[in-house]
GROMACS .gro file of C-alpha atoms in nm:
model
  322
    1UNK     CA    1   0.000   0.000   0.000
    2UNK     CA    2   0.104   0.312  -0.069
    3UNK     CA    3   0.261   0.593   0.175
    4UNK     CA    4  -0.027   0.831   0.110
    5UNK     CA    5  -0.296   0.554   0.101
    6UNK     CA    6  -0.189   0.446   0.497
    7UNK     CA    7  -0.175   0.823   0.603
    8UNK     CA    8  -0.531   0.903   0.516
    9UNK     CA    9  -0.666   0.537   0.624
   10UNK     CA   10  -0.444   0.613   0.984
   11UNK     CA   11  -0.554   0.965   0.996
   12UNK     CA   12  -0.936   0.827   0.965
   13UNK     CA   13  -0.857   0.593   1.251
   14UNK     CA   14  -0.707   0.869   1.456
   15UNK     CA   15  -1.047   1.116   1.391
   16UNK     CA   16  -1.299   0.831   1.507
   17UNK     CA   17  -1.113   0.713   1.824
   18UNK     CA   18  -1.169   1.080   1.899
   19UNK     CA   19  -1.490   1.087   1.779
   20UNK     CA   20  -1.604   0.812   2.006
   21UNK     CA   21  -1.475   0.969   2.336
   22UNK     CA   22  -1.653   1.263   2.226
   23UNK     CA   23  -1.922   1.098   2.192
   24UNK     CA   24  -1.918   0.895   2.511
   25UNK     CA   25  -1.861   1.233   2.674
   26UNK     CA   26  -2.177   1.379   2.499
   27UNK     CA   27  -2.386   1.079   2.645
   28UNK     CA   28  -2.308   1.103   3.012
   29UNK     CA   29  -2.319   1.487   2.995
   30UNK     CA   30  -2.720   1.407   2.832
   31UNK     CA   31  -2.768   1.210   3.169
   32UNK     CA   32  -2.666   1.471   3.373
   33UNK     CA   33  -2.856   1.757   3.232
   34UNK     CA   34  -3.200   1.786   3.370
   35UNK     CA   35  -3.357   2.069   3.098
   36UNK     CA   36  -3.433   1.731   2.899
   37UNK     CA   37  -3.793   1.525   2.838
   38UNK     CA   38  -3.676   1.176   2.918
   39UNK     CA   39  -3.831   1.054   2.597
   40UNK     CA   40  -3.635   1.351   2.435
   41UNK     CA   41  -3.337   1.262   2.587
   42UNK     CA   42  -3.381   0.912   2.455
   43UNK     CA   43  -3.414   1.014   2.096
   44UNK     CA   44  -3.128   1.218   2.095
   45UNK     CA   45  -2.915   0.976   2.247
   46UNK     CA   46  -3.051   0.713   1.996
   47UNK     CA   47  -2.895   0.951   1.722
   48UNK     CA   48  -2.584   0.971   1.908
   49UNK     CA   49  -2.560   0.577   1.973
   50UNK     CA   50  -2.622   0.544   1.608
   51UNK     CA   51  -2.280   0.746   1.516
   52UNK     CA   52  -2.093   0.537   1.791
   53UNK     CA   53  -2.203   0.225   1.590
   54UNK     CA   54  -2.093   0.388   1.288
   55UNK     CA   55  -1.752   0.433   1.430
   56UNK     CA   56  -1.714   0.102   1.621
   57UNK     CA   57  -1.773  -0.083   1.268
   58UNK     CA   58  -1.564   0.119   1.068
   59UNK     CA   59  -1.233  -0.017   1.257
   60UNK     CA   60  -1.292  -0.402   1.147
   61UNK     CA   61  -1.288  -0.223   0.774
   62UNK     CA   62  -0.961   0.000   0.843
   63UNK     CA   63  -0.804  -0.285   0.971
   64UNK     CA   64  -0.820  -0.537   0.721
   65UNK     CA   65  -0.747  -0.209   0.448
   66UNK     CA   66  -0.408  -0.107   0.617
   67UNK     CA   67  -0.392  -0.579   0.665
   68UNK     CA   68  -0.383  -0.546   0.273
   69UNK     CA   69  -0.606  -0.874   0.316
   70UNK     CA   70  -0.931  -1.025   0.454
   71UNK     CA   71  -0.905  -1.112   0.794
   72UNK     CA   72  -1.248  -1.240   0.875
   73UNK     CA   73  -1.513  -1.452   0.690
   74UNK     CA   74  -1.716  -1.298   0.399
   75UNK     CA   75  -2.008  -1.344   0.583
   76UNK     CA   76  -1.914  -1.152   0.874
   77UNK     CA   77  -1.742  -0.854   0.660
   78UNK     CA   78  -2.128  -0.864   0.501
   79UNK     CA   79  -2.276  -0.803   0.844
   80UNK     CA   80  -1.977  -0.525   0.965
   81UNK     CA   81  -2.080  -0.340   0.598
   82UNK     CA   82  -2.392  -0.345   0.640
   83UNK     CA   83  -2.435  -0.273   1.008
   84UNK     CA   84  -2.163   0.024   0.937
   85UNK     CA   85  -2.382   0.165   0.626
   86UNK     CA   86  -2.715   0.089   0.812
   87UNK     CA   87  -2.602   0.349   1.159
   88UNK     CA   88  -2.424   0.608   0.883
   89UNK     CA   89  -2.730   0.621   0.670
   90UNK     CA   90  -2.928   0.973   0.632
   91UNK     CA   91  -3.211   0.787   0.651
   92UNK     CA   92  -3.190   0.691   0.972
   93UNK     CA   93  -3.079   1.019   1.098
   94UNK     CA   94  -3.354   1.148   0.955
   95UNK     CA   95  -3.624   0.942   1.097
   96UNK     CA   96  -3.472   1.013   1.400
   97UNK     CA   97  -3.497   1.395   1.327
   98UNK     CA   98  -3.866   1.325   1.240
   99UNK     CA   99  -3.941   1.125   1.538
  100UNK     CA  100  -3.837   1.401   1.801
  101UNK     CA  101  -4.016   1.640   1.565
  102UNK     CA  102  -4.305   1.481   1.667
  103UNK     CA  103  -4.275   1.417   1.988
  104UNK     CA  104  -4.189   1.804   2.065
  105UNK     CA  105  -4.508   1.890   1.871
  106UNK     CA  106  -4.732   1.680   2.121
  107UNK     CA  107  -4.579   1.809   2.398
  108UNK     CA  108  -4.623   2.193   2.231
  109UNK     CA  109  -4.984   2.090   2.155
  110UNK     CA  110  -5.049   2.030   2.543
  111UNK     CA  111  -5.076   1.653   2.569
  112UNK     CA  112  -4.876   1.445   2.817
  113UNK     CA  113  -4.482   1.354   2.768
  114UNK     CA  114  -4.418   1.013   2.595
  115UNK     CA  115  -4.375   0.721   2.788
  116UNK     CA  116  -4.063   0.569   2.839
  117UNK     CA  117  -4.189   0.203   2.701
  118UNK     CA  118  -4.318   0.427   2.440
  119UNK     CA  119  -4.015   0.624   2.348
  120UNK     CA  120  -3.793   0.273   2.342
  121UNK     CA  121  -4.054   0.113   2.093
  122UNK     CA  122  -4.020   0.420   1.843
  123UNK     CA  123  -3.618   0.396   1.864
  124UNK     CA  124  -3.655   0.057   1.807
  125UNK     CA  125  -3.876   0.137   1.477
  126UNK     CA  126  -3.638   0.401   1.416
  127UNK     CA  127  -3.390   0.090   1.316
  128UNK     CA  128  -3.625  -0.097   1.153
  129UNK     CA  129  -3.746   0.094   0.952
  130UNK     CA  130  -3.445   0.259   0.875
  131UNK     CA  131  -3.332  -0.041   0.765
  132UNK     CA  132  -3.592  -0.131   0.529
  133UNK     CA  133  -3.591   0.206   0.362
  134UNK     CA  134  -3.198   0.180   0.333
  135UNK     CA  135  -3.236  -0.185   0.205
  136UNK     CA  136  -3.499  -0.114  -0.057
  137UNK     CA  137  -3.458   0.271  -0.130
  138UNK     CA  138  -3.103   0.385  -0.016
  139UNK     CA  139  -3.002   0.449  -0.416
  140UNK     CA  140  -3.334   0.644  -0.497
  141UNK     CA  141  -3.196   1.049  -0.404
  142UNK     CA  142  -3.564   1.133  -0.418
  143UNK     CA  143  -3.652   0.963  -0.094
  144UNK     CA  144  -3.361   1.116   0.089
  145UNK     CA  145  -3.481   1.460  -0.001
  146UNK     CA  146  -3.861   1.425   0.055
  147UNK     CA  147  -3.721   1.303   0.415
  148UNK     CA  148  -3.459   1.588   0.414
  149UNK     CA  149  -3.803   1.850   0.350
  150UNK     CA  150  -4.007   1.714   0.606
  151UNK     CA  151  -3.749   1.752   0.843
  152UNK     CA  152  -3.647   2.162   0.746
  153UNK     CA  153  -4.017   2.220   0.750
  154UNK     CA  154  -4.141   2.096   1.017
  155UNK     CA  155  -3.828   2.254   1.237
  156UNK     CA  156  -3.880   2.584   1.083
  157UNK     CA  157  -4.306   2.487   1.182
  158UNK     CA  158  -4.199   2.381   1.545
  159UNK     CA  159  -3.981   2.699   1.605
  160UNK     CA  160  -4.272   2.922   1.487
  161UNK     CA  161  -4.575   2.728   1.712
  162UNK     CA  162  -4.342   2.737   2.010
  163UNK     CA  163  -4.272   3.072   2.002
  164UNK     CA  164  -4.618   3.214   1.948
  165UNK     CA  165  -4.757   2.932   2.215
  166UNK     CA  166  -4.495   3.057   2.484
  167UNK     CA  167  -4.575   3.420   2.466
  168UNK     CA  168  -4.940   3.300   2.453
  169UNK     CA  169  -4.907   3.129   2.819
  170UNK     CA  170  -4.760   3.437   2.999
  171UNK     CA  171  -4.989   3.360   3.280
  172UNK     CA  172  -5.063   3.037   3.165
  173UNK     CA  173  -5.007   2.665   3.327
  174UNK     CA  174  -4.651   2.652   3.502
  175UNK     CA  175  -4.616   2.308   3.415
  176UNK     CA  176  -4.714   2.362   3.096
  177UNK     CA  177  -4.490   2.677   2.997
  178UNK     CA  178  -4.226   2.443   3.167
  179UNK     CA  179  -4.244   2.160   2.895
  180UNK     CA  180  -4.267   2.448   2.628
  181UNK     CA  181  -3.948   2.607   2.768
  182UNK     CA  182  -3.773   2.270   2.774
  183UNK     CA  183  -3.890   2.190   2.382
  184UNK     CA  184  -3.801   2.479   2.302
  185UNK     CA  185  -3.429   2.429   2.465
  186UNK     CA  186  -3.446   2.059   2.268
  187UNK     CA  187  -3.504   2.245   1.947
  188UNK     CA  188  -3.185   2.481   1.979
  189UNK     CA  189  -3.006   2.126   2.011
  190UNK     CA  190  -3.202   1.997   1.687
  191UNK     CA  191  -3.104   2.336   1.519
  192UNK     CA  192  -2.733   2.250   1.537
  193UNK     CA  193  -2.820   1.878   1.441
  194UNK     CA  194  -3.034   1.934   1.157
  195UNK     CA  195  -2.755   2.180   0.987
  196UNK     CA  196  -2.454   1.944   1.042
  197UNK     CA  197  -2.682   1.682   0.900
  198UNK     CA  198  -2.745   1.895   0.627
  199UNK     CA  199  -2.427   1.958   0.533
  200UNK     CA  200  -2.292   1.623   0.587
  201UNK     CA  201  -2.546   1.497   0.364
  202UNK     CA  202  -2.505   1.740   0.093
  203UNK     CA  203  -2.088   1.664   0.120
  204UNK     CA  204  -2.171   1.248   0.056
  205UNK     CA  205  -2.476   1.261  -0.156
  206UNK     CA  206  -2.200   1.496  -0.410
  207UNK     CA  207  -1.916   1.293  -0.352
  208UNK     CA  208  -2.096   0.979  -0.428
  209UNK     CA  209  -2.275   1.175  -0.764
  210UNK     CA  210  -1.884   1.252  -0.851
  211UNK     CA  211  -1.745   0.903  -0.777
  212UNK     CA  212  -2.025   0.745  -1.004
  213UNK     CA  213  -2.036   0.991  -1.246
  214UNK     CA  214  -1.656   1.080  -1.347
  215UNK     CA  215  -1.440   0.853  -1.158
  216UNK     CA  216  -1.561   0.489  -1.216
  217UNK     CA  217  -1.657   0.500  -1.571
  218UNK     CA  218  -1.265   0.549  -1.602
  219UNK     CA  219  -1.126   0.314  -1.370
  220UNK     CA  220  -1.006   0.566  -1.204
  221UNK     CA  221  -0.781   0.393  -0.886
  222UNK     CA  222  -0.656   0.731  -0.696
  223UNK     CA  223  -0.963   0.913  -0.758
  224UNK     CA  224  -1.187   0.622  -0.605
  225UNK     CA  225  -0.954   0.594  -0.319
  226UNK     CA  226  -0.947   1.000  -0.278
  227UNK     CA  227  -1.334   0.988  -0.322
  228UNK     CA  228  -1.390   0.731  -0.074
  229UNK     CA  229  -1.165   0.915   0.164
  230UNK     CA  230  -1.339   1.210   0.134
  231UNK     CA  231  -1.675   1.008   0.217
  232UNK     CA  232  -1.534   0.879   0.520
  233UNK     CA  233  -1.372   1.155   0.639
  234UNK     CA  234  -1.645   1.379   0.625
  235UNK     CA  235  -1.878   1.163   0.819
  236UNK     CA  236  -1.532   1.137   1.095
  237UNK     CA  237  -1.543   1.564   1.134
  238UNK     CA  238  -1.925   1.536   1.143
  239UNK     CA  239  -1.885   1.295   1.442
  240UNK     CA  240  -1.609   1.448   1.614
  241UNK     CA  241  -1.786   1.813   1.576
  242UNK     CA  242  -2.139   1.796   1.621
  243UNK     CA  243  -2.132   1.672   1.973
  244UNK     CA  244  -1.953   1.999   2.111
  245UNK     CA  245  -2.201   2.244   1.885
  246UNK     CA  246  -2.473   2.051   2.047
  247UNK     CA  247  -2.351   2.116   2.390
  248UNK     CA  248  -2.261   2.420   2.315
  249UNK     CA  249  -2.625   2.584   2.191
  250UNK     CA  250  -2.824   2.428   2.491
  251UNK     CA  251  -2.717   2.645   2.797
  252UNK     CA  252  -2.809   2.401   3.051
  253UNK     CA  253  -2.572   2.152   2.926
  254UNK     CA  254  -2.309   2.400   2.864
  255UNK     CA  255  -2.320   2.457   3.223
  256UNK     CA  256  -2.303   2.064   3.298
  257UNK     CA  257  -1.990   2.030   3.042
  258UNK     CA  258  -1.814   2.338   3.275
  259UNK     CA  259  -1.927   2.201   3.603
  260UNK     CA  260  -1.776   1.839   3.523
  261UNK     CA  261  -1.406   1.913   3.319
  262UNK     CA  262  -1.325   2.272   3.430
  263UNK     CA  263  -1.012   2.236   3.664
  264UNK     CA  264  -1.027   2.304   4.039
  265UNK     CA  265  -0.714   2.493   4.042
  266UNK     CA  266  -0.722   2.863   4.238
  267UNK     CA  267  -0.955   3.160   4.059
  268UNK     CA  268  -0.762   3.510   4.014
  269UNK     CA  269  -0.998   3.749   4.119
  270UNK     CA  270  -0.963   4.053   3.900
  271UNK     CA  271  -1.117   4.423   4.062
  272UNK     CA  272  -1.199   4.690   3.758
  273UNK     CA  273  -1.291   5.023   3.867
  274UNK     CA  274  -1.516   5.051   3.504
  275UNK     CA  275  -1.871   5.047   3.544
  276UNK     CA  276  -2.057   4.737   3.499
  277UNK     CA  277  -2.289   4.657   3.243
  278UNK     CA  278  -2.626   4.629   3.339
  279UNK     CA  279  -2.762   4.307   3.353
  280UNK     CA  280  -3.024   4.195   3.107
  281UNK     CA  281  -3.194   3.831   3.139
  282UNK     CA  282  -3.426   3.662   2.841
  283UNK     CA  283  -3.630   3.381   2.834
  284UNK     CA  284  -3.645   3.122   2.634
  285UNK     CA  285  -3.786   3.302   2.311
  286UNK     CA  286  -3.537   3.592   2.370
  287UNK     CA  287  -3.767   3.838   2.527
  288UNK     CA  288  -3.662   4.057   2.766
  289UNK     CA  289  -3.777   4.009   3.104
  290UNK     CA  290  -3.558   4.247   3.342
  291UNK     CA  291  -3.717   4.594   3.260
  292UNK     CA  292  -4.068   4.600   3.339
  293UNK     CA  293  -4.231   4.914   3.531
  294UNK     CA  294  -4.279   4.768   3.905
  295UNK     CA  295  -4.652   4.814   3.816
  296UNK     CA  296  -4.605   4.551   3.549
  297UNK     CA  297  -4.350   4.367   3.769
  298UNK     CA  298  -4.666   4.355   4.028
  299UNK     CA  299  -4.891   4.258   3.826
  300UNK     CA  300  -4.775   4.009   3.667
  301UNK     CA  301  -4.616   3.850   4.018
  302UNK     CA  302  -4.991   3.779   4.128
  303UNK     CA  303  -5.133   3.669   3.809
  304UNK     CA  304  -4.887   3.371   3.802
  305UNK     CA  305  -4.962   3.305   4.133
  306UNK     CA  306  -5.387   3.332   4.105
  307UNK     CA  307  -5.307   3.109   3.764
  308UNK     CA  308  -5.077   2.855   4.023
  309UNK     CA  309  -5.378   2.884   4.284
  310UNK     CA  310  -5.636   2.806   4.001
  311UNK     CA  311  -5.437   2.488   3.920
  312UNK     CA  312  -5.327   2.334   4.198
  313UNK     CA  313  -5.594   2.411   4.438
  314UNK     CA  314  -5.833   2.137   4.575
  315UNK     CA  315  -6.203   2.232   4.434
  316UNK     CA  316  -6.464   2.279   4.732
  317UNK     CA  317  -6.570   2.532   4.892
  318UNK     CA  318  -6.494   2.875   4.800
  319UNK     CA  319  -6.219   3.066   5.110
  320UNK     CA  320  -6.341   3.308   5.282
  321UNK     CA  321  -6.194   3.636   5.350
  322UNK     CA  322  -6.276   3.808   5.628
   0.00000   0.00000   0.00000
């Protein structure tokens, strides 16, 4: 094999060992973060166990490239390819993407979280029909773009309902502007997802278009084995990456990520004479909620708290006030 040839395959190797601590990483930071739906947090950690798969079958295939021969039986390098292709597929990223779509719009709509026996069924569909989809339609581009639609719109919808809903429920439900506030938080993570995905598709769906179109009908050796390295390294950055930007747009688990790796060494204190900014705070939808009047501060204090009342009180007979 040539010198090249092992740097890339080694330098592939190199990105997904990363890429799987990463990933590990992102998993037990998901656990600790409470801003979550547990059938949310189910979903999304289905997509990340499915890049983890992706990963942990790819080294059986770098190993007997760099071996320069088969070193297992053809019937288990059938099952490594196609459990490898199966976990990297856009379709099954996609369903994925679909599936916590809908789960965040019946928790928008006001009906009860998912159960968890509920939520592992779906992942389990997730798979399966993944797999029949990739089995029967994986060459057909037209399927991965109807799925690729569904998903943009109905993020772009979900963003749009939320938004309107939470400024609807001002002195709404608490429990209810609760699960909005955490969708909402879910959808910033979904954001980040649903571009890398994007882009990662767009990057393999060309490179494959290239490959097939240019390359093959020549027998073209280096540009196949640049091609495929392309493939395979795109889907290693996209892995190694997406993880962090994930972390990094939901602000509860940015928190998490500081509270468990920052170092416990001693914190300079630094005194500025300048003047402070001001402090602002948001919620959820950006809105800010640090300069009302005090009127408006009062009066909105005891609305959520006769909306609280209204909810949680015991119905009988009416208090009186003497």
């Amino acid at each position: 094999m040539l010198a090249y040839a092992i740097f890339l395959y080694v330098t592939e190797m190199l990105l997904n060992t990363f890429a799987l601590v990463v990933h590990i990483m992102f998993l037990f930071i998901l656990s600790k973060t409470k801003l979550f739906l547990n059938s949310q947090r189910y979903y999304i950690g289905n997509v990340i166990l499915a890049n983890i798969v992706t990963i942990v079958f790819r080294y059986p295939q770098l190993v007997q490239i760099l071996a320069e021969q088969p070193l297992y039986s053809d019937e288990l390098n059938t099952v490594i390819t196609e459990v490898h292709n199966l976990a990297d597929s856009a379709v099954t990223n996609m369903l994925a993407q679909i599936t916590i779509f809908v789960d965040v719009t019946v928790v928008i709509m006001g009906r009860d979280e998912t159960a968890l026996s509920v939520a592992i069924v779906l992942c389990v569909l997730m798979w399966a029909v993944g797999y029949y989809i990739y089995t029967v339609y994986n060459s057909m581009f037209e399927v991965l773009e109807v799925l690729n639609l569904i998903c943009w719109f109905t993020f772009f919808g979900l963003i749009y309902i939320g938004r309107t809903k939470y400024r609807q429920l001002t002195n709404g439900n608490v429990n209810n502007k609760y699960k909005l506030s955490v969708c909402l938080r879910t959808l910033a993570v979904l954001k980040v997802m649903a571009v890398c995905s994007a882009i990662k598709n767009f990057v393999c769906i060309n490179d494959i278009l290239v490959l097939n179109a240019f390359i093959r009908p020549y027998k073209d050796v280096f540009g196949e084995q640049i091609a495929s390295f392309v493939y395979d390294l795109t889907l290693s950055v996209y892995s190694s990456v997406v993880p962090f930007l994930m972390i990094w747009s939901h602000e509860q688990m940015k928190k998490t990520y500081g509270r468990l790796y920052s170092t416990n060494g001693p914190k300079l204190e630094v005194v500025s004479i300048e003047k402070k900014p001001r402090f602002v705070a948001r919620n959820v939808v950006g809105d800010v909620i640090t300069h009302l009047r005090p009127q408006e501060e009062e009066a909105q204090h005891f609305a959520h708290l006769q909306s609280s009342w209204n909810t949680l009180r015991v119905p009988g007979r009416p208090i009186m006030v003497q």
